[in-house]
Coordinates of C-alpha atoms in Angstrom, one line a residue:
X11 CA 271.4 144.5 280.3
X12 CA 269.5 142.0 278.1
X13 CA 266.7 141.8 280.6
X14 CA 266.2 145.6 280.5
X15 CA 266.2 145.6 276.7
X16 CA 263.6 142.8 276.5
X17 CA 261.5 144.6 279.1
X18 CA 261.5 147.7 276.9
X19 CA 260.7 145.7 273.8
X20 CA 257.7 144.1 275.5
X21 CA 256.4 147.1 277.3
X22 CA 252.7 148.0 276.8
X23 CA 253.7 151.4 275.4
X24 CA 255.9 149.8 272.7
X25 CA 253.2 147.4 271.7
X26 CA 250.6 150.2 271.6
X27 CA 252.8 152.4 269.4
X28 CA 253.5 149.4 267.1
X29 CA 249.8 149.0 266.5
X30 CA 249.2 152.6 265.6
X31 CA 248.6 153.2 261.9
X32 CA 251.6 154.5 259.9
X33 CA 251.5 158.1 258.8
X34 CA 251.2 157.0 255.2
X35 CA 248.1 155.0 256.1
X36 CA 246.6 157.9 258.0
X37 CA 247.2 160.1 255.0
X38 CA 245.4 157.6 252.7
X39 CA 242.4 157.6 254.9
X40 CA 242.4 161.4 255.2
X41 CA 242.5 161.9 251.4
X42 CA 239.9 159.2 250.9
X43 CA 237.6 160.9 253.5
X44 CA 238.2 164.3 251.9
X45 CA 237.3 163.0 248.4
X46 CA 234.1 161.4 249.9
X47 CA 233.0 164.8 251.2
X48 CA 234.0 166.7 248.1
X49 CA 232.8 164.3 245.5
X50 CA 231.2 161.1 246.8
X51 CA 228.4 162.6 249.0
X52 CA 227.1 165.2 246.5
X53 CA 226.9 162.6 243.7
X54 CA 225.3 160.0 246.1
X55 CA 222.8 162.7 247.1
X56 CA 221.5 162.8 243.5
X57 CA 220.9 159.1 243.4
X58 CA 219.3 159.1 246.9
X59 CA 216.9 161.9 245.8
X60 CA 215.7 159.8 242.9
X61 CA 214.5 157.2 245.4
X62 CA 213.6 159.6 248.3
X63 CA 212.4 162.9 246.7
X64 CA 211.8 164.6 250.0
X65 CA 215.1 163.6 251.6
X66 CA 216.2 167.3 251.8
X67 CA 213.4 167.8 254.3
X68 CA 214.5 164.8 256.3
X69 CA 211.6 162.6 255.1
X70 CA 212.6 159.1 254.1
X71 CA 209.5 158.2 252.1
X72 CA 210.2 156.1 249.0
X73 CA 209.1 157.9 245.9
X74 CA 207.0 156.3 243.1
X75 CA 209.5 157.2 240.3
X76 CA 206.7 159.0 238.3
X77 CA 209.2 161.6 237.3
X78 CA 211.0 159.1 235.1
X79 CA 207.8 158.5 233.1
X80 CA 207.2 162.3 233.1
X81 CA 210.5 162.6 231.3
X82 CA 208.7 161.8 228.0
X83 CA 205.4 163.3 229.0
X84 CA 206.7 166.8 229.9
X85 CA 207.2 168.6 226.7
X86 CA 210.1 170.8 227.9
X87 CA 212.0 167.8 229.4
X88 CA 211.5 165.7 226.3
X89 CA 212.5 168.5 224.0
X90 CA 215.6 169.2 226.1
X91 CA 216.7 165.6 226.0
X92 CA 216.2 165.4 222.2
X93 CA 217.9 168.7 221.6
X94 CA 220.9 167.7 223.7
X95 CA 221.3 164.5 221.8
X96 CA 220.9 166.2 218.4
X97 CA 223.5 168.9 219.3
X98 CA 225.9 166.4 220.9
X99 CA 225.9 163.9 218.1
X100 CA 226.1 166.6 215.5
X101 CA 229.0 168.3 217.3
X102 CA 230.7 165.0 217.8
X103 CA 230.7 164.3 214.1
X104 CA 231.6 167.8 212.8
X105 CA 233.9 168.7 215.7
X106 CA 235.9 165.5 215.4
X107 CA 236.1 166.0 211.6
X108 CA 237.4 169.5 212.0
X109 CA 239.8 168.7 214.8
X110 CA 241.1 165.5 213.1
X111 CA 241.3 167.2 209.8
X112 CA 243.3 170.2 211.1
X113 CA 245.6 167.8 213.0
X114 CA 246.2 165.8 209.8
X115 CA 247.1 169.0 207.9
X116 CA 249.3 170.3 210.8
X117 CA 251.3 167.1 211.2
X118 CA 251.5 166.0 207.5
X119 CA 252.3 169.2 205.6
X120 CA 254.5 172.3 206.2
X121 CA 253.0 175.6 205.2
X122 CA 252.8 179.2 206.5
X123 CA 250.6 179.8 209.6
X124 CA 250.6 176.0 210.4
X125 CA 251.9 176.7 213.9
X126 CA 249.0 179.0 214.6
X127 CA 246.7 176.0 214.7
X128 CA 248.4 174.9 217.9
X129 CA 247.9 178.3 219.4
X130 CA 244.2 178.4 218.3
X131 CA 243.6 175.0 219.8
X132 CA 245.0 175.9 223.2
X133 CA 243.4 179.4 223.2
X134 CA 239.9 178.1 222.4
X135 CA 240.4 175.3 224.9
X136 CA 241.1 177.5 227.9
X137 CA 238.5 180.2 226.9
X138 CA 235.2 179.7 228.8
X139 CA 232.4 178.4 226.4
X140 CA 229.9 181.1 227.4
X141 CA 232.3 183.8 226.3
X142 CA 232.8 182.2 222.9
X143 CA 229.0 181.7 222.6
X144 CA 228.4 185.3 223.5
X145 CA 230.8 186.3 220.7
X146 CA 228.9 184.2 218.2
X147 CA 225.6 185.8 219.3
X148 CA 227.0 189.3 218.7
X149 CA 228.4 188.1 215.4
X150 CA 225.1 186.8 214.1
X151 CA 222.5 189.1 215.6
X152 CA 220.7 191.6 213.4
X153 CA 223.0 194.5 212.9
X154 CA 226.0 192.5 214.0
X155 CA 229.2 191.6 212.2
X156 CA 227.7 189.2 209.8
X157 CA 225.1 191.7 208.6
X158 CA 227.7 194.5 208.3
X159 CA 229.9 192.2 206.2
X160 CA 226.9 191.7 203.8
X161 CA 226.2 188.2 204.9
X162 CA 222.9 188.3 206.8
X163 CA 222.2 184.7 205.8
X164 CA 225.2 183.7 208.0
X165 CA 223.5 185.2 211.0
X166 CA 220.3 183.4 210.3
X167 CA 222.3 180.2 209.9
X168 CA 223.9 180.6 213.3
X169 CA 220.6 180.7 215.1
X170 CA 219.5 177.3 213.9
X171 CA 220.3 173.7 214.9
X172 CA 223.0 173.3 212.1
X173 CA 224.4 176.7 213.2
X174 CA 224.6 175.7 216.8
X175 CA 226.4 172.5 215.8
X176 CA 228.9 174.6 213.9
X177 CA 229.4 176.9 216.8
X178 CA 229.9 174.0 219.3
X179 CA 232.2 172.2 216.8
X180 CA 234.4 175.3 216.5
X181 CA 234.4 175.6 220.3
X182 CA 235.2 171.9 221.0
X183 CA 237.5 171.1 218.1
X184 CA 240.6 171.4 220.3
X185 CA 239.7 168.2 222.2
X186 CA 239.7 166.3 218.9
X187 CA 242.7 168.1 217.6
X188 CA 244.9 167.4 220.6
X189 CA 243.8 163.8 220.9
X190 CA 244.4 163.1 217.2
X191 CA 247.7 165.1 217.1
X192 CA 249.3 162.7 219.6
X193 CA 248.6 159.8 217.2
X194 CA 250.0 161.6 214.2
X195 CA 253.3 162.6 215.8
X196 CA 254.9 159.2 214.9
X197 CA 254.9 157.5 211.6
X198 CA 256.0 153.9 210.9
X199 CA 256.7 153.9 207.1
X200 CA 257.9 150.3 207.1
X201 CA 254.3 149.1 207.4
X202 CA 253.2 151.3 204.5
X203 CA 256.2 150.2 202.4
X204 CA 255.5 146.5 203.1
X205 CA 251.9 147.0 201.9
X206 CA 253.1 148.7 198.8
X207 CA 255.5 145.9 198.1
X208 CA 252.6 143.5 198.4
X209 CA 250.8 145.4 195.7
X210 CA 248.5 147.7 197.7
X211 CA 247.3 151.0 196.2
X212 CA 247.4 154.3 198.1
X213 CA 243.7 154.0 198.9
X214 CA 244.2 150.5 200.2
X215 CA 247.1 151.6 202.4
X216 CA 245.0 154.3 204.0
X217 CA 242.0 152.0 204.5
X218 CA 243.8 148.9 205.8
X219 CA 246.8 150.4 207.6
X220 CA 246.5 154.1 208.5
X221 CA 242.9 154.2 209.5
X222 CA 243.0 151.1 211.7
X223 CA 246.0 152.4 213.5
X224 CA 244.5 155.9 214.0
X225 CA 241.0 154.5 215.0
X226 CA 241.6 154.5 218.8
X227 CA 242.7 158.2 218.7
X228 CA 239.7 159.0 216.5
X229 CA 237.2 157.3 218.8
X230 CA 238.7 158.9 221.8
X231 CA 238.5 162.3 220.2
X232 CA 234.8 161.8 219.2
X233 CA 233.9 160.7 222.8
X234 CA 235.7 163.7 224.3
X235 CA 233.8 166.1 222.0
X236 CA 230.4 164.4 222.8
X237 CA 231.0 164.4 226.6
X238 CA 232.0 168.0 226.7
X239 CA 229.1 169.1 224.5
X240 CA 226.3 167.3 226.3
X241 CA 227.2 168.9 229.6
X242 CA 228.0 172.4 228.3
X243 CA 226.1 175.2 230.1
X244 CA 227.7 178.2 228.4
X245 CA 226.0 177.9 225.0
X246 CA 222.4 177.6 226.1
X247 CA 223.0 180.5 228.6
X248 CA 224.3 182.8 225.9
X249 CA 221.9 181.8 223.1
X250 CA 218.7 181.8 225.2
X251 CA 218.2 185.6 224.7
X252 CA 217.9 185.3 220.9
X253 CA 217.2 181.7 220.1
X254 CA 215.1 179.3 222.3
X255 CA 216.7 175.9 222.1
X256 CA 216.3 174.2 225.5
X257 CA 219.1 171.8 226.5
X258 CA 219.3 169.6 229.6
X259 CA 221.8 171.8 231.5
X260 CA 219.7 174.9 231.2
X261 CA 216.5 173.1 232.1
X262 CA 218.2 171.8 235.3
X263 CA 218.9 175.4 236.2
X264 CA 215.2 176.3 235.7
X265 CA 214.1 173.4 237.9
X266 CA 216.3 174.7 240.7
X267 CA 215.8 178.5 240.3
X268 CA 212.1 178.8 239.4
X269 CA 209.2 178.7 241.9
X270 CA 208.2 176.1 243.0
X271 CA 211.7 174.6 243.3
X272 CA 211.8 171.0 242.0
X273 CA 214.9 169.3 243.5
X274 CA 213.6 165.9 242.4
X275 CA 213.2 167.2 238.8
X276 CA 216.7 168.5 238.8
X277 CA 217.9 165.1 240.1
X278 CA 216.1 163.2 237.3
X279 CA 217.6 165.4 234.6
X280 CA 221.0 165.3 236.2
X281 CA 220.9 161.5 236.3
X282 CA 219.9 161.5 232.6
X283 CA 222.9 163.7 231.8
X284 CA 225.2 161.4 233.8
X285 CA 223.7 158.4 232.1
X286 CA 224.5 159.9 228.6
X287 CA 228.1 160.5 229.6
X288 CA 228.5 157.0 231.2
X289 CA 227.1 155.3 228.1
X290 CA 229.5 157.3 225.9
X291 CA 232.5 156.4 228.0
X292 CA 231.4 152.7 228.2
X293 CA 231.1 152.5 224.4
X294 CA 234.5 154.1 224.1
X295 CA 236.1 151.5 226.5
X296 CA 234.5 148.6 224.7
X297 CA 235.5 149.8 221.3
X298 CA 239.0 150.6 222.2
X299 CA 239.4 147.2 223.9
X300 CA 239.4 145.5 220.5
X301 CA 240.6 148.4 218.4
X302 CA 244.0 149.1 219.9
X303 CA 247.2 148.1 218.2
X304 CA 250.8 148.5 219.3
X305 CA 252.7 149.8 216.3
X306 CA 255.6 151.9 217.6
X307 CA 259.0 150.2 217.2
X308 CA 262.6 151.1 217.1
X309 CA 262.0 152.2 213.5
X310 CA 259.4 154.8 214.4
X311 CA 260.4 158.4 213.6
X312 CA 258.8 161.8 214.0
X313 CA 256.7 162.7 210.9
X314 CA 258.7 164.5 208.2
X315 CA 256.5 167.3 207.0
X316 CA 257.2 168.4 203.4
X317 CA 255.9 171.6 201.8
X318 CA 253.4 170.6 199.1
X319 CA 252.9 172.4 195.8
X320 CA 249.4 173.4 197.0
X321 CA 250.6 175.1 200.1
X322 CA 248.9 178.4 199.2
X323 CA 245.6 176.6 199.3
X324 CA 246.4 175.1 202.7
X325 CA 247.4 178.6 204.0
X326 CA 244.2 180.1 202.8
X327 CA 242.1 177.3 204.3
X328 CA 243.9 177.7 207.6
X329 CA 243.5 181.5 207.7
X330 CA 239.8 181.0 207.1
X331 CA 239.6 178.5 209.8
X332 CA 241.4 180.7 212.3
X333 CA 239.1 183.6 211.4
X334 CA 236.0 181.4 212.2
X335 CA 237.4 179.8 215.3
X336 CA 238.9 182.9 217.0
X337 CA 238.3 186.2 215.3
X338 CA 234.7 185.8 214.4
X339 CA 233.5 185.3 218.1
X340 CA 236.2 186.9 220.2
X341 CA 237.1 189.7 217.8
X342 CA 233.5 190.7 217.6
X343 CA 233.2 190.8 221.4
X344 CA 236.4 192.9 221.7
X345 CA 235.1 195.4 219.1
X346 CA 231.6 195.6 220.7
X347 CA 233.2 196.6 224.0
X348 CA 234.3 199.9 222.2
X349 CA 230.9 200.7 220.7
X350 CA 228.5 203.2 222.2
X351 CA 225.5 201.6 220.6
X352 CA 225.6 198.1 219.3
X353 CA 222.9 198.7 216.7
X354 CA 224.8 201.7 215.2
X355 CA 227.5 199.4 213.9
X356 CA 231.3 199.9 213.6
X357 CA 231.8 203.5 212.7
X358 CA 234.2 206.1 214.0
X359 CA 231.4 208.2 215.5
X360 CA 230.2 205.1 217.5
X361 CA 233.6 204.3 219.1
X362 CA 233.8 205.1 222.9
X363 CA 235.4 204.1 226.1
X364 CA 232.3 204.7 228.1
X365 CA 231.7 201.0 228.6
X366 CA 235.1 200.6 230.3
X367 CA 234.4 203.6 232.4
X368 CA 231.1 202.2 233.5
X369 CA 232.6 198.9 234.3
X370 CA 235.4 200.4 236.4
X371 CA 233.5 203.3 238.0
X372 CA 232.8 203.5 241.7
X373 CA 229.7 201.6 242.6
X374 CA 230.1 199.2 239.6
X375 CA 229.0 195.6 240.4
X376 CA 232.0 194.2 238.7
X377 CA 234.4 195.4 241.5
X378 CA 232.9 193.3 244.3
X379 CA 232.3 190.5 241.8
X380 CA 236.0 190.4 241.0
X381 CA 236.9 190.3 244.7
X382 CA 234.4 187.5 245.3
X383 CA 235.4 185.4 242.2
X384 CA 239.1 185.8 242.7
X385 CA 238.7 184.8 246.3
X386 CA 236.7 181.7 245.3
X387 CA 239.2 180.8 242.7
X388 CA 242.1 181.2 245.1
X389 CA 240.4 179.0 247.8
X390 CA 239.5 176.4 245.2
X391 CA 243.0 176.3 243.9
X392 CA 244.5 175.8 247.4
X393 CA 242.1 173.0 248.2
X394 CA 242.4 171.2 244.9
X395 CA 246.1 171.6 244.9
X396 CA 246.5 170.2 248.4
X397 CA 244.3 167.3 247.8
X398 CA 245.7 166.7 244.3
X399 CA 249.3 166.8 245.5
X400 CA 248.7 164.4 248.4
X401 CA 246.6 162.1 246.2
X402 CA 249.3 162.1 243.5
X403 CA 251.9 161.1 246.2
X404 CA 249.7 158.2 247.3
X405 CA 249.1 157.0 243.7
X406 CA 252.7 157.2 242.8
X407 CA 254.4 155.7 245.9
X408 CA 251.9 154.2 248.3
X409 CA 251.0 150.6 248.5
X410 CA 247.8 151.5 250.3
X411 CA 244.7 149.5 249.6
X412 CA 242.9 152.8 249.1
X413 CA 244.9 153.6 246.0
X414 CA 242.2 152.3 243.6
X415 CA 239.4 154.2 245.4
X416 CA 241.5 157.4 245.5
X417 CA 242.3 157.0 241.8
X418 CA 238.6 156.6 240.8
X419 CA 237.1 159.4 243.1
X420 CA 239.8 161.9 242.1
X421 CA 239.0 161.4 238.4
X422 CA 235.2 160.9 238.4
X423 CA 234.3 164.6 238.2
X424 CA 236.2 164.8 235.0
X425 CA 233.3 163.0 233.4
X426 CA 230.6 164.7 235.5
X427 CA 229.3 168.0 234.0
X428 CA 229.7 171.0 236.3
X429 CA 225.9 171.6 236.4
X430 CA 225.4 168.0 237.7
X431 CA 228.0 168.4 240.4
X432 CA 226.4 171.7 241.5
X433 CA 223.0 170.0 241.8
X434 CA 224.7 167.4 244.0
X435 CA 226.0 170.1 246.2
X436 CA 222.6 171.7 246.5
X437 CA 220.9 168.4 247.4
X438 CA 223.6 167.4 249.9
X439 CA 224.4 170.6 251.7
X440 CA 220.8 171.8 251.8
X441 CA 219.8 169.0 254.2
X442 CA 217.7 170.1 257.1
X443 CA 219.6 168.0 259.6
X444 CA 222.8 169.6 258.7
X445 CA 221.3 173.0 259.6
X446 CA 220.0 171.5 262.9
X447 CA 223.6 170.5 263.7
X448 CA 224.9 174.0 262.9
X449 CA 226.6 173.0 259.6
X450 CA 225.7 175.8 257.2
X451 CA 227.6 175.5 254.0
X452 CA 224.7 175.9 251.4
X453 CA 224.0 179.6 250.5
X454 CA 227.5 180.6 251.6
X455 CA 230.5 181.3 249.4
X456 CA 232.1 178.1 250.8
X457 CA 229.7 175.9 248.8
X458 CA 231.1 177.5 245.6
X459 CA 234.7 177.1 246.8
X460 CA 234.2 173.4 247.6
X461 CA 232.3 172.6 244.4
X462 CA 234.9 174.4 242.3
X463 CA 237.7 172.5 244.1
X464 CA 235.9 169.2 243.5
X465 CA 235.5 169.9 239.8
X466 CA 239.1 170.8 239.5
X467 CA 240.7 168.0 241.5
X468 CA 241.1 165.8 238.4
X469 CA 243.1 168.6 236.8
X470 CA 245.3 169.0 239.8
X471 CA 245.9 165.2 240.3
X472 CA 246.8 164.5 236.6
X473 CA 249.1 167.5 236.2
X474 CA 250.9 166.9 239.5
X475 CA 251.0 163.2 239.0
X476 CA 253.0 163.6 235.8
X477 CA 255.7 165.5 237.8
X478 CA 255.6 163.3 240.9
X479 CA 256.1 160.1 238.8
X480 CA 259.4 161.6 237.5
X481 CA 260.9 161.6 241.0
X482 CA 262.5 158.3 241.9
X483 CA 261.2 156.7 245.0
X484 CA 264.8 156.1 246.1
X485 CA 265.1 159.8 246.8
X486 CA 262.4 159.5 249.4
X487 CA 263.8 156.3 250.8
X488 CA 267.2 157.9 251.2
X489 CA 265.6 160.7 253.3
X490 CA 263.7 158.1 255.3
X491 CA 267.0 156.3 256.1
X492 CA 268.3 159.6 257.5
X493 CA 265.4 159.7 259.9
X494 CA 263.1 162.1 258.0
X495 CA 259.4 161.5 258.6
X496 CA 256.7 161.5 256.0
X497 CA 255.9 165.2 256.1
X498 CA 259.6 166.1 256.2
X499 CA 260.2 164.0 253.1
X500 CA 257.2 165.5 251.3
X501 CA 258.2 169.1 252.3
X502 CA 262.0 168.9 251.7
X503 CA 262.3 166.4 248.8
X504 CA 259.1 166.0 246.8
X505 CA 257.7 169.5 246.8
X506 CA 260.8 171.3 245.6
X507 CA 261.2 168.7 242.8
X508 CA 257.6 169.1 241.6
X509 CA 257.3 172.8 242.1
X510 CA 256.8 173.5 238.4
X511 CA 253.9 171.0 238.2
X512 CA 252.3 172.4 241.4
X513 CA 252.5 175.9 239.9
X514 CA 250.9 174.9 236.6
X515 CA 248.2 172.9 238.4
X516 CA 247.4 175.7 240.8
X517 CA 247.2 178.4 238.1
X518 CA 245.0 176.1 235.9
X519 CA 242.5 175.6 238.7
X520 CA 242.5 179.3 239.5
X521 CA 241.8 180.3 235.9
X522 CA 239.0 177.8 235.3
X523 CA 237.3 178.6 238.7
X524 CA 237.2 182.3 237.9
X525 CA 234.9 181.7 234.8
X526 CA 232.9 178.7 235.9
X527 CA 229.4 179.8 235.0
X528 CA 227.6 176.5 235.6
X529 CA 228.7 176.2 239.2
X530 CA 228.5 179.8 240.2
X531 CA 225.1 180.4 238.7
X532 CA 223.7 177.4 240.6
X533 CA 225.3 178.0 243.9
X534 CA 225.8 181.8 244.1
X535 CA 224.4 183.1 247.5
X536 CA 222.0 186.0 247.5
X537 CA 223.8 189.4 247.6
X538 CA 227.1 187.7 246.6
X539 CA 227.9 188.8 243.0
X540 CA 230.4 186.8 240.9
X541 CA 232.1 187.5 237.6
X542 CA 230.4 185.0 235.3
X543 CA 227.0 185.5 236.6
X544 CA 226.9 189.3 236.3
X545 CA 228.4 189.1 232.8
X546 CA 225.7 186.6 231.8
X547 CA 223.0 188.8 233.4
X548 CA 224.1 191.9 231.6
X549 CA 224.4 190.0 228.3
X550 CA 220.9 188.5 228.6
X551 CA 219.5 192.0 229.3
X552 CA 221.1 193.2 226.0
X553 CA 223.8 195.4 227.7
X554 CA 226.3 194.1 225.3
X555 CA 228.9 196.9 225.7
X556 CA 229.1 196.5 229.4
X557 CA 229.2 192.7 229.3
X558 CA 232.0 192.6 226.7
X559 CA 234.0 195.4 228.4
X560 CA 233.8 193.5 231.7
X561 CA 234.9 190.3 229.9
X562 CA 238.0 192.0 228.4
X563 CA 239.0 193.5 231.8
X564 CA 238.6 190.3 233.7
X565 CA 240.5 188.3 231.1
X566 CA 243.4 190.8 231.2
X567 CA 243.5 190.8 235.0
X568 CA 243.3 187.0 235.2
X569 CA 246.1 186.7 232.6
X570 CA 248.2 189.3 234.5
X571 CA 247.7 187.4 237.8
X572 CA 248.9 184.2 236.1
X573 CA 251.9 185.8 234.5
X574 CA 252.9 187.7 237.6
X575 CA 252.5 184.6 239.8
X576 CA 254.7 182.5 237.5
X577 CA 257.3 185.2 237.4
X578 CA 257.5 185.7 241.2
X579 CA 257.5 182.0 242.0
X580 CA 260.2 181.2 239.5
X581 CA 262.2 184.2 240.8
X582 CA 261.8 183.2 244.5
X583 CA 262.6 179.5 243.8
X584 CA 264.9 179.9 240.8
X585 CA 267.2 177.1 242.1
X586 CA 264.4 174.5 241.6
X587 CA 263.4 175.8 238.1
X588 CA 267.0 176.2 236.9
X589 CA 267.8 172.6 237.4
X590 CA 264.8 171.5 235.5
X591 CA 264.1 168.8 238.0
X592 CA 260.4 168.9 237.4
X593 CA 260.3 169.9 233.8

């Protein structure tokens, strides 16, 4: 009997099976390979095209790097770089001041309408930047809202560098607001009281205690605003029709979409944009390394917000702010969608529903565009959610040596502007040798799906990881002791407990992919209309009524899809939501 047992143990088949990689190891390699295809290869293609400008033709001739010297000799390129720096630094200062200031008021004082600041921050954060920018264009144009309110000077101000800084600051203040709000939620009064007992004045307490403790949050907020501004494509796309102010993202688009096509020029500008972002993040890391301070103790308490005597002033200030941040751009866009002629102004005789009829009529380009964009968003959400969920599992539970690589590659696109990622997809998937092998992804809808998924993977990973980390590993170990394999454990244990996070991540990716102007305008195949591109085209051709009506309809449909999906999923799987296991 023992001889038979030893023979089975030492059989060649047993030894072969023992040497096979474990399912968890295979999963790690699969996710790593997927991230290389979705993220690594497109970004590497940009770097390779800097050294080999004709790589897309299959020619491996080393370039002479003259385009880097042309960066300051070509007037358009030089102007775009300078304008991007001016706008980004200005927005970083003003946007951080607005966001941090509103966060301070929100978490320090109690006054009417204070809760609306949170709503405004999240509303502006999820709204595509090109839609907000279009609203500001309509607000400031001749005959627009500013002129009808008797403030033509405000319209002139908007179409200037300081005006653009204000517009971008109001669009990006949520980043600073949310980053700074987290630091203001807790207050350690014992430190302030100790300083007062030592004879410090109120100004000294602020300068020596409060500001140093809040400095990391302030620096993080500033860098977030800078990074988001420097890579923004929506503002130059909307303002170009009325105010020529070239920025790097829009010049990249010109290099790709004008004849002759300059892939190497787009690669150079994309590398400059990435370098700006990398330098900003590096500065943040170095500053925070020495600026951090652990100050939360058992004595920490949520901030007690009293109602001050000057609460009417705070209420008026907040209402003015909300009017500028939301109602000025978005309220103008909504009202313009009901106007027969934009130049005729807001009168009863000029109100009409013709714009909505034109948008929804048979033969309207919006209908196929909605089918295409919603299909792209659905595909991107599925891919990003699958990769994000499995990557989150590996990051939370796996001891694989690929964890660090997966963590970096699943986060890197968070710091890469969408326009740069789209350039990488063009340079990689437009290779001649890929076409010779029968791999045709470029100039098909799949290239938009893959690029949108790659851009959204950081969202999916971070949202799902927060839920996955709440599930004890002992749950999975118990299932493994009962004989459950890897996929059975994931399907029957982990997925039900993280269903709420999966739902939130999927809907977030879906919503952002529908309105991604930068990626779709760069990768849209011929004869394949998409929502953001057709809205942008109608807006640039001064068809304001059609563009705004289409925007309103698409926003309502997208919101309806999100609300309906959440309702149906929660109703079908109510047992998982009722227990709050993943909440």
